[in-house]
Amino acid sequence: MQTPDPLSIFVELKGETAEARARVQELLGSQMVLPEDPLPEQLRALITRDLRVLEGASVVITGNEVNERHGTGVLVRRIFAGCPNILSVRSRDDYDGAHDFGAVSVLVNHRDSRRYQIFFNLIQALRGSTISRIVCIPYYASDVLTAIALKDLFGVPLCTYIMDDHNLYSDGIPDGLMEEMLHKSALRLAISAPMRDAYERKYGLKFWLLPPIVQDELICSRPLPPTEAVLRSKRGILIGNVWGEKWLERLRRTVKNSGLTLDWYASLPPWRALSAADLERDGLRLQGFLPEPVLAERLQNYPFAVLPSGTLDASDDKQAIARLSLPTRVLFLMAAAGLPILVLGSARTAAASFIERFGIGVVTDYDGASFRRAAEQLSDPATQQQIRARAAAAAPAFAAGGVGEWLWRSLEMGEPCDGRFEELMPRQAADLVPYIEPPIPAVHSDYRADYRTLRRLGRYFTPDFVVDVGASSGVWSHVAALVFPKARFVLVEPLHDAHAQADNFAHRRQHPEFEWVQAAVSNQTGTVTLQASGDLYGSSLLPIADARSYQPIKAEAITLDALARQKNLTGRGLLKIDVQCAEHLVLEGAGKMLQQVGALLIELSLEPAAPGAKSLSQMVQLIEQLGFTYYDDVGHWRSPVDGALQQKDILFVRKSFLTPTTATN
């Protein structure tokens, strides 16, 4: 049996002609000749569920089966519950093929990492299905190869969601593959704050949080105090897998030396020849697996839960999991019962970081005496009351309802559609991680810095109105409107008609809501002489000494105080001034209007470029005397001859106007 031509397969299965052929030809490049070996057995049996064809499917890529027997499977099912048209792609079967997820599921393991073979594998596997978006939860290199290939083949948005690290502290995914996928991802998510920070440090790309979530019906939003008998028992509960054999050995020794007992709700670990009797001799009573609704009720019989984690020393063979992964069971224990949690291991693990951030437990090392003291501390009635109250207050924020839709909307936007998770676990000064700008929409390169600065400002200040003095074609206001779409925009430009004749008003056509005023802004009203530059953009009320040619023209002038009365400006405002060295004149005519201004973005020249102009240092002093403080650099202009700095755009703010607002950055 000869290997089929991937081009003909692609065309046949997708029902496309020249465009499909050209797309695959482009992607495969010179690697068009496929080996003539017979098809591997795995390729003849790629479809593991059914042969249905999906149109515009949402692809979810996982390392192995999605089921209730491991945390990733639990969380994937929870996130995408109710989402239709899911095409599930996995690389391995580690649970005897027990997979219960997706309208269609396929198993594809790319043992041959040559791109043309990977494209062929996926063309075969999809059997004509088309896709509209991709979420990759990578664990194996094959998962990453699948995500990259599907992204390249279909050109659809890709989200990478890191639940378990297999790159930073483990070599499962090579750096080159991970970097390629991350750069091709429109949205990058991490399961914990330590995971987010670690991947941002290494790859210099923006990540956001999507922590584990809990079924809505299991959320406990009010404290449930345990009985005195439960507290006296000091019998803890352990749920789910223990991911390292050394972790289990330490746990057995610690519990045995403490003289306490734990009820363990899980299946018997596969390591060595352990029996339930072996575990019970060490104080671990194996209870077997229970469905979450049943387990949630059972949690009320315990004063605390135990979570074994890593020591993060040289002997820890599961550091990749311990350092960065946030176990799903942590959120279940907190949100379903408010149960205090005792983390065994290093305080630098992701689990310990979460526990301490929310104040819902304690962290101690693998030592019998330390474990017993921690158990007694958590069994204290006052401690129970405090922890359960904190857990109940935080629990609703981790409800699963709507998270799937949140993810799809965020993928479409290229950033979180709201700040629900970032606000739960915000950056802290002690994190000491570099600030990485989120992506920005398609704006002119000259105004990208303006967009970023205004977005940062938007975390603390939302203007009711924006006045753009020296608006030229309105391009700056267009960018500002992307950040503040609900603000009222008033644009003032003395050469409005000249810009219209030069057809500079593409942005005006996009914004019929903008209010235009054809006037110069100065410290007085009346007729003034404007020095109009040939390119229009360098025009000024002052005689500028530069290489451009200028022609004096008459223009009507208005003060900002008069403009505010004329336009009946109310609320708090953002004022932008770009008038080529006449900025001080604009401010002189704005004595009353400035009291409404919370932020001032102004272009300043380092040295006076015209008689009567002021230097940057003089203007900064003047603006500070008006009650503003230097807030951020926006952009600059350098000499095209030698690169010398000539102008700076600076954002000033009035401290009394700064109030926190919702943000996702």
XYZ file of C-alpha atoms in Angstrom:
665
model
C 0.000 0.000 0.000
C 1.541 3.304 -1.120
C 1.248 6.498 0.900
C -1.394 8.747 -0.753
C -0.604 12.239 -1.992
C -1.547 14.652 0.863
C -2.622 17.317 -1.606
C -5.248 15.128 -3.205
C -6.479 13.976 0.213
C -6.759 17.552 1.426
C -8.670 18.639 -1.650
C -10.972 15.609 -1.548
C -11.795 15.805 2.128
C -12.301 19.564 2.346
C -14.118 19.828 -0.972
C -11.831 22.648 -2.085
C -9.808 23.067 -5.253
C -7.017 25.431 -6.202
C -7.025 27.406 -2.948
C -6.672 24.298 -0.780
C -3.955 22.872 -3.022
C -2.031 26.150 -2.971
C -2.335 26.371 0.834
C -0.891 22.920 1.437
C 1.759 23.469 -1.240
C 2.827 26.642 0.558
C 2.945 24.948 3.966
C 4.795 21.859 2.815
C 7.255 23.787 0.673
C 9.958 21.537 -0.741
C 9.021 18.623 1.525
C 6.446 17.281 -0.895
C 7.821 13.780 -1.435
C 6.325 11.410 1.105
C 8.011 8.093 1.952
C 6.681 5.094 0.082
C 6.508 2.886 3.154
C 3.126 1.335 3.939
C 0.902 3.355 6.205
C 1.696 2.708 9.873
C -0.954 0.801 11.759
C -1.736 3.876 13.867
C -2.715 5.849 10.743
C -5.139 3.170 9.590
C -6.991 3.388 12.904
C -6.803 7.051 13.815
C -10.525 7.494 14.354
C -11.281 6.133 17.799
C -14.921 7.137 18.226
C -16.878 7.688 15.030
C -16.533 8.991 11.497
C -18.840 11.996 11.744
C -17.763 15.109 9.869
C -17.909 18.357 11.852
C -18.155 21.767 10.221
C -16.354 24.610 11.987
C -15.436 22.430 14.966
C -13.791 23.719 18.140
C -10.660 21.602 18.580
C -9.447 20.771 22.096
C -6.032 19.084 22.202
C -4.985 17.094 25.284
C -2.146 14.737 26.071
C -4.371 11.761 26.894
C -7.956 10.715 27.539
C -10.384 13.174 29.091
C -12.122 11.471 32.005
C -12.747 11.769 35.754
C -9.649 9.809 36.750
C -7.180 12.696 36.642
C -7.291 16.436 37.302
C -6.731 17.593 33.732
C -9.620 15.469 32.504
C -11.901 16.767 35.245
C -11.049 20.381 34.482
C -11.332 20.044 30.693
C -14.807 18.552 30.985
C -15.795 21.273 33.417
C -14.578 24.160 31.259
C -16.183 22.938 28.053
C -19.372 21.509 29.561
C -22.240 22.353 27.258
C -19.978 23.573 24.439
C -21.197 21.946 21.204
C -19.233 20.772 18.178
C -16.056 19.816 20.079
C -13.452 17.826 18.166
C -11.195 16.200 20.773
C -7.634 15.336 19.700
C -5.237 13.471 21.999
C -1.767 11.984 21.661
C -1.935 8.929 23.925
C -4.158 6.500 25.764
C -2.996 6.177 29.375
C -6.324 5.103 30.906
C -7.227 2.077 28.752
C -8.898 4.323 26.208
C -11.495 5.613 28.687
C -12.399 8.884 26.963
C -15.677 10.733 27.374
C -15.398 14.122 25.718
C -16.275 15.756 22.431
C -18.717 15.167 19.592
C -15.856 13.431 17.756
C -12.537 12.275 19.193
C -9.361 11.177 17.443
C -6.032 9.775 18.587
C -3.000 11.085 16.694
C 0.555 10.469 17.892
C 3.192 12.110 15.715
C 6.094 9.747 16.109
C 7.559 11.237 12.930
C 8.076 14.953 13.538
C 8.570 15.921 9.862
C 5.995 18.558 9.063
C 4.671 16.995 5.872
C 3.992 13.746 7.743
C 2.230 15.645 10.542
C 0.018 17.468 8.031
C -0.800 14.154 6.415
C -1.618 12.538 9.772
C -4.081 15.285 10.608
C -5.667 15.426 7.168
C -6.315 11.705 7.509
C -7.584 12.008 11.072
C -10.052 14.820 10.424
C -11.712 12.912 7.549
C -13.136 16.088 6.093
C -13.998 17.960 9.287
C -13.203 21.669 9.304
C -12.290 23.732 12.349
C -12.884 27.280 13.554
C -10.669 27.543 16.670
C -8.159 25.561 18.690
C -7.345 25.148 22.382
C -4.165 23.204 23.118
C -3.469 21.912 26.635
C 0.042 20.628 25.940
C 1.769 17.848 27.802
C 3.580 15.901 25.061
C 5.526 17.226 22.083
C 2.935 15.540 19.865
C 0.241 17.844 21.313
C 2.272 20.889 20.300
C 2.903 19.527 16.808
C -0.823 18.968 16.374
C -1.638 22.523 17.464
C 0.951 24.100 15.180
C -0.112 22.020 12.172
C -3.834 22.709 12.617
C -3.107 26.410 13.061
C -1.080 26.426 9.855
C -3.562 24.343 7.871
C -6.707 26.215 8.814
C -5.418 29.652 9.866
C -7.794 29.835 12.851
C -7.207 31.354 16.335
C -5.134 29.212 18.711
C -5.210 29.309 22.528
C -2.443 27.628 24.530
C -3.481 26.721 28.076
C -0.648 25.467 30.293
C -2.062 23.233 33.042
C 1.048 21.110 33.633
C 4.598 22.198 32.945
C 6.509 19.924 30.609
C 9.042 22.471 29.401
C 10.592 24.578 32.168
C 11.358 21.916 34.780
C 10.864 18.926 32.510
C 12.148 18.191 29.019
C 8.965 16.734 27.542
C 8.443 19.615 25.082
C 11.518 21.130 23.366
C 11.990 24.880 23.663
C 11.779 25.463 19.909
C 8.397 23.770 19.598
C 6.975 25.508 22.658
C 8.189 28.905 21.481
C 6.699 28.391 18.012
C 3.314 27.446 19.430
C 3.278 30.329 21.912
C 4.111 32.861 19.205
C 1.321 31.464 17.032
C -1.177 31.643 19.910
C -3.667 34.493 19.997
C -4.321 33.780 23.697
C -2.031 32.209 26.310
C -3.415 30.970 29.639
C -1.830 29.434 32.735
C -3.451 27.482 35.558
C -1.618 29.303 38.370
C 0.122 32.592 39.080
C 3.545 30.876 39.450
C 2.977 29.125 36.093
C 2.045 32.423 34.441
C 5.078 34.211 35.846
C 7.543 31.442 34.975
C 6.448 31.192 31.333
C 6.421 34.965 30.922
C 9.977 35.150 32.248
C 11.233 32.523 29.820
C 9.380 33.455 26.649
C 8.677 37.172 27.105
C 5.056 36.737 26.019
C 1.894 37.773 27.857
C -0.012 35.074 29.752
C -3.268 35.292 31.692
C -4.862 33.152 34.400
C -7.487 30.442 34.145
C -7.409 28.576 37.494
C -9.285 25.346 38.244
C -13.031 25.819 38.569
C -15.810 24.003 40.396
C -19.295 22.948 39.303
C -21.814 25.638 40.168
C -24.079 23.296 42.121
C -21.195 22.318 44.411
C -20.198 25.879 45.336
C -20.543 26.532 49.065
C -20.968 30.270 49.577
C -21.603 30.184 53.335
C -19.380 28.755 56.066
C -20.332 25.272 57.268
C -18.839 24.801 60.741
C -17.928 21.211 61.652
C -19.246 19.482 64.761
C -17.178 19.233 67.918
C -16.815 15.505 67.352
C -15.307 16.106 63.905
C -12.814 18.600 65.329
C -11.819 16.261 68.147
C -11.155 13.430 65.706
C -8.312 15.282 63.961
C -8.782 12.788 61.135
C -7.904 14.383 57.835
C -9.044 13.611 54.322
C -6.905 13.061 51.243
C -8.505 13.015 47.796
C -7.156 12.146 44.372
C -3.820 10.884 43.131
C -0.434 11.352 44.754
C 1.703 12.153 41.730
C 5.106 10.989 42.916
C 6.221 7.727 44.482
C 8.640 9.644 46.700
C 5.789 11.950 47.713
C 3.796 8.906 48.776
C 6.723 7.459 50.730
C 7.159 10.761 52.590
C 3.436 11.002 53.229
C 3.244 7.479 54.685
C 6.203 8.099 56.963
C 4.886 11.506 58.075
C 1.381 10.291 58.908
C 2.703 7.211 60.687
C 5.044 9.297 62.850
C 2.289 11.771 63.673
C -0.007 9.150 65.213
C -2.944 10.551 63.192
C -4.972 8.935 60.408
C -6.138 10.036 56.978
C -9.014 8.744 54.873
C -7.816 8.552 51.261
C -10.468 8.758 48.542
C -8.721 7.362 45.486
C -7.822 4.157 43.718
C -4.890 2.061 44.864
C -1.613 3.580 43.560
C 0.059 1.451 40.858
C 3.542 1.661 42.333
C 5.209 -1.507 43.567
C 2.861 -4.024 45.135
C 1.072 -1.822 47.635
C -2.099 -3.052 49.269
C -4.773 -1.267 51.253
C -3.473 -3.067 54.350
C 0.035 -1.665 53.764
C -1.330 1.848 53.633
C -3.571 1.387 56.667
C -0.614 0.319 58.817
C 0.815 3.788 58.115
C -2.428 5.571 58.978
C -3.831 5.874 55.438
C -7.270 4.294 55.093
C -8.071 3.759 51.423
C -11.718 4.616 50.696
C -11.814 4.305 46.906
C -13.046 6.724 44.279
C -16.276 8.691 44.805
C -18.113 11.016 42.403
C -17.637 14.679 43.317
C -21.244 15.334 44.472
C -20.994 12.420 46.916
C -17.499 13.423 47.948
C -18.607 17.014 48.583
C -21.075 15.765 51.199
C -18.440 13.491 52.730
C -16.095 16.462 53.256
C -18.299 17.672 56.115
C -17.045 14.752 58.205
C -13.475 16.074 58.342
C -11.759 19.034 60.033
C -9.057 19.441 57.378
C -7.701 18.068 54.090
C -4.127 17.091 53.303
C -2.399 17.880 50.019
C 1.015 16.228 49.481
C 3.264 18.333 47.279
C 6.926 18.623 46.366
C 9.903 19.467 48.499
C 11.619 21.137 45.521
C 14.992 19.785 46.607
C 17.363 17.555 44.669
C 15.437 14.429 45.677
C 12.092 15.693 44.351
C 11.367 13.807 41.114
C 8.139 15.712 40.354
C 9.239 19.333 40.543
C 7.536 20.206 37.255
C 4.176 19.424 38.858
C 4.878 20.831 42.300
C 6.400 24.167 41.369
C 3.822 25.465 38.948
C 0.684 23.297 38.710
C -2.336 24.126 40.857
C -4.173 20.864 41.603
C -7.851 20.850 40.727
C -8.641 19.325 44.127
C -7.447 22.496 45.916
C -10.307 24.503 44.437
C -12.751 21.661 45.017
C -11.846 21.455 48.711
C -12.061 25.228 49.141
C -15.179 25.939 47.080
C -17.261 22.846 47.823
C -16.790 22.770 51.589
C -14.463 25.539 52.764
C -12.286 22.790 54.219
C -8.958 23.995 55.692
C -6.036 22.578 53.699
C -2.718 21.326 55.027
C -0.050 21.387 52.298
C 2.920 19.093 52.843
C 6.125 20.202 51.163
C 7.807 23.432 50.178
C 6.188 26.827 50.703
C 7.350 27.666 47.147
C 4.975 25.251 45.426
C 1.976 26.533 43.463
C -0.404 24.850 45.898
C 1.243 26.495 48.912
C 1.219 29.875 47.169
C -2.519 29.607 46.545
C -3.283 28.482 50.098
C -1.355 31.373 51.590
C -2.777 33.953 49.164
C -6.355 33.125 50.172
C -5.599 32.293 53.814
C -7.296 28.887 53.675
C -4.735 26.613 55.311
C -1.158 26.073 56.389
C 2.032 24.678 54.884
C 4.398 22.351 56.722
C 7.207 19.956 55.883
C 7.157 16.153 55.805
C 7.737 15.621 59.528
C 5.442 13.742 61.892
C 5.630 16.267 64.735
C 5.172 19.242 62.404
C 2.250 17.513 60.724
C 0.528 16.872 64.057
C 0.994 20.497 65.191
C -0.452 21.746 61.906
C -3.418 19.367 62.211
C -4.102 20.584 65.753
C -3.867 24.207 64.598
C -6.383 23.625 61.811
C -8.727 21.769 64.191
C -8.965 24.771 66.498
C -12.554 26.172 66.410
C -11.458 29.788 65.938
C -9.118 28.844 63.088
C -11.877 26.796 61.486
C -14.264 29.737 61.604
C -11.784 32.140 60.015
C -10.679 29.801 57.230
C -14.166 28.638 56.325
C -15.376 32.248 56.167
C -12.547 33.193 53.779
C -13.194 30.136 51.626
C -16.926 30.834 51.416
C -16.246 34.436 50.372
C -13.862 33.377 47.592
C -15.725 30.295 46.355
C -18.306 31.907 43.994
C -15.517 33.427 41.893
C -14.395 29.921 40.896
C -17.777 28.717 39.645
C -17.593 26.874 36.326
C -20.730 28.367 34.798
C -19.946 30.352 31.659
C -16.183 29.746 31.712
C -16.249 27.972 28.359
C -17.926 30.960 26.742
C -15.463 33.236 28.576
C -12.585 31.327 26.998
C -14.040 31.500 23.471
C -14.760 35.225 23.764
C -11.277 35.836 25.143
C -9.707 33.888 22.282
C -11.625 36.010 19.795
C -10.395 39.202 21.503
C -6.822 38.007 22.056
C -7.030 38.813 25.777
C -9.434 38.104 28.663
C -12.865 39.518 27.925
C -13.087 40.505 31.590
C -10.782 40.550 34.594
C -12.526 37.926 36.733
C -9.426 35.791 37.319
C -6.722 38.457 37.099
C -8.498 40.427 39.822
C -8.638 37.338 42.050
C -4.880 36.840 41.899
C -3.370 40.184 40.924
C 0.306 40.843 40.516
C 2.146 41.658 43.720
C 5.202 43.892 44.093
C 7.129 40.961 45.549
C 6.610 38.933 42.334
C 9.491 40.833 40.666
C 8.516 39.864 37.150
C 8.867 42.123 34.109
C 5.732 43.873 32.931
C 4.678 42.514 29.549
C 2.275 44.528 27.450
C -0.842 42.726 26.294
C -1.371 42.666 22.524
C -2.882 45.725 20.896
C -5.322 46.035 18.004
C -4.239 47.057 14.526
C -3.405 50.753 14.936
C -0.884 52.892 13.096
C 2.646 52.220 14.321
C 3.077 55.877 15.356
C 0.216 55.506 17.850
C 0.896 52.123 19.425
C 2.590 53.793 22.394
C -0.454 56.049 22.823
C -2.763 53.031 22.892
C -0.626 51.215 25.476
C -0.338 54.285 27.696
C -4.049 55.044 27.554
C -4.862 51.421 28.339
C -2.622 51.559 31.421
C -4.313 54.822 32.411
C -7.686 53.123 31.985
C -6.965 50.904 34.977
C -7.390 53.955 37.209
C -9.195 56.629 35.250
C -12.104 56.524 32.789
C -12.927 59.905 31.204
C -16.434 61.088 30.536
C -15.145 63.313 27.736
C -11.999 63.652 25.641
C -10.897 66.955 24.119
C -8.348 66.620 21.311
C -6.655 69.988 20.685
C -4.731 69.948 17.423
C -6.714 66.939 16.212
C -5.364 67.046 12.608
C -7.023 64.064 10.854
C -8.471 62.593 14.063
C -6.118 59.615 14.118
C -5.198 60.068 17.801
C -8.848 60.281 18.827
C -9.531 57.125 16.834
C -6.939 55.300 18.962
C -8.255 56.843 22.193
C -11.791 55.765 21.284
C -10.615 52.151 21.114
C -9.658 52.430 24.788
C -12.516 54.695 25.930
C -15.432 53.855 23.614
C -18.068 55.368 25.933
C -16.415 58.791 26.222
C -17.668 61.887 24.409
C -15.051 63.163 21.906
C -14.603 66.837 20.960
C -11.916 67.448 18.324
C -10.558 70.953 17.684
C -8.581 71.639 14.493
C -8.081 75.011 12.745
C -7.151 73.363 9.412
C -10.146 71.039 9.307
C -11.116 72.021 5.755
C -7.552 71.665 4.501
C -7.323 68.152 5.934
C -10.625 67.323 4.254
C -9.315 68.520 0.874
C -6.196 66.366 1.383
C -8.487 63.399 2.113
C -6.888 62.809 5.515
C -10.206 61.912 7.140
C -10.469 58.136 6.973
C -10.899 58.102 10.758
C -13.598 60.779 10.615
C -15.696 58.504 8.438
C -15.249 55.750 11.031
C -16.463 58.003 13.844
C -19.545 60.012 12.978
C -20.017 60.545 16.719
C -16.924 62.791 16.942
C -17.788 66.494 17.438
C -15.514 68.696 15.320
C -14.736 72.357 15.977
C -12.773 74.293 13.314
C -10.726 76.709 15.404
C -7.321 77.373 16.841
C -7.030 77.097 20.632
C -5.188 79.858 22.448
C -5.329 82.088 25.527
C -7.787 84.451 23.870
C -10.672 84.415 21.430
C -10.816 86.227 18.112
C -8.908 86.181 14.838
C -5.307 85.001 14.974
C -2.520 84.360 12.469
C -1.685 80.681 12.062
C 1.582 79.536 10.524
C 0.370 76.680 8.274
C 2.990 74.147 7.271
C 2.951 72.499 3.866
C 2.223 69.095 5.397
C -0.437 70.662 7.700
C 0.784 68.662 10.726
C 3.476 71.167 11.794
C 1.200 74.230 11.873
C 1.495 76.537 14.892
C 0.453 79.869 16.351
C 4.177 80.585 16.775
C 6.816 81.070 14.040
C 8.580 77.694 14.105
C 12.217 77.650 12.996
C 12.652 74.374 11.144
C 13.167 73.109 7.583
C 9.469 73.175 6.642
C 7.855 75.960 4.658
C 5.065 77.952 6.329
C 2.330 80.255 5.080
C 0.479 82.649 7.389
C -3.304 82.302 7.310
C -6.097 83.810 9.361
C -8.018 81.549 11.760
C -10.594 81.952 14.473
C -9.302 81.213 17.988
C -11.171 79.883 21.004
C -10.136 79.216 24.586
C -10.760 75.883 26.277
C -12.877 77.638 28.894
C -15.109 78.981 26.094
C -15.176 75.571 24.420
C -16.255 73.887 27.672
C -19.153 76.324 28.011
C -20.102 76.010 24.336
C -20.100 72.188 24.439
C -21.477 71.941 27.992
C -18.740 69.504 29.045
C -19.633 67.590 32.191
C -17.871 64.972 34.265
C -14.175 64.176 34.195
C -12.047 64.683 31.120
C -8.913 63.658 29.257
C -7.203 66.540 27.451
C -4.725 65.997 24.617
C -2.727 68.971 23.298
C -0.510 68.903 20.192
C -0.101 72.477 18.913
C 3.601 72.760 18.024
C 5.147 74.837 20.835
C 1.977 76.822 21.718
C 0.891 74.443 24.503
C 1.368 77.080 27.221
C -1.077 79.397 25.426
C -3.692 76.641 25.374
C -3.280 76.085 29.117
C -3.510 79.817 29.868
C -7.003 79.825 28.395
C -8.188 76.782 30.346
C -8.203 77.987 33.959
C -11.710 76.702 34.738
C -11.901 73.817 32.287
C -8.724 72.241 33.723
C -10.538 71.656 37.014
C -12.523 68.974 35.161
C -9.436 67.395 33.590
C -8.073 64.269 35.244
C -5.397 63.441 32.669
C -3.380 65.587 30.295
C -1.445 64.186 27.326
C 0.778 66.831 25.807
C 3.566 67.071 23.229
C 6.551 69.075 24.540
C 9.799 70.215 22.900
C 13.061 69.791 24.757
C 14.192 73.266 23.695
C 12.117 76.245 22.526
C 11.701 75.996 18.755
C 10.108 79.438 18.331
C 10.209 82.870 19.975
C 7.897 82.841 22.984
C 7.905 79.030 23.286
C 8.871 77.172 26.454
C 11.243 74.249 27.017
C 10.180 70.858 28.276
C 11.496 71.537 31.782
C 9.621 74.857 31.942
C 6.400 73.213 30.791
C 6.708 70.347 33.272
C 7.098 72.889 36.083
C 4.078 74.847 34.829
C 1.899 71.733 34.528
C 2.830 70.571 38.030
C 1.856 74.009 39.375
C -1.561 73.427 37.776
C -2.044 70.352 39.982
C -0.822 67.535 37.713
C 1.981 65.043 38.164
C 4.205 63.315 35.609
C 2.651 59.869 35.021
C 4.029 58.172 31.900
C 6.081 58.594 28.739
C 3.982 58.118 25.625
C 6.296 58.640 22.668
C 8.999 60.850 21.244
C 10.377 62.409 18.078
C 14.040 62.268 17.156
C 16.013 64.222 14.594
C 16.119 62.283 11.311
C 19.674 63.564 10.862
C 21.443 62.385 14.015
C 18.754 60.801 16.208
C 18.851 63.582 18.788
C 15.753 63.696 20.998
C 13.638 66.742 20.087
C 10.121 66.166 21.405
C 8.380 64.000 23.982
C 4.731 63.093 24.458
C 4.033 62.959 28.194
C 0.959 61.930 30.158
C 0.235 63.906 33.325
C -2.528 63.041 35.804
C -4.318 64.823 38.603
C -3.950 62.574 41.653
C -7.374 63.375 43.053
C -8.996 61.984 39.889
C -7.350 58.568 40.034
C -9.768 55.806 41.100
C -9.366 52.081 40.408
C -11.450 50.646 37.581
C -11.896 47.130 36.212
C -8.839 45.959 34.266
C -7.479 42.719 32.817
C -3.842 43.710 32.295
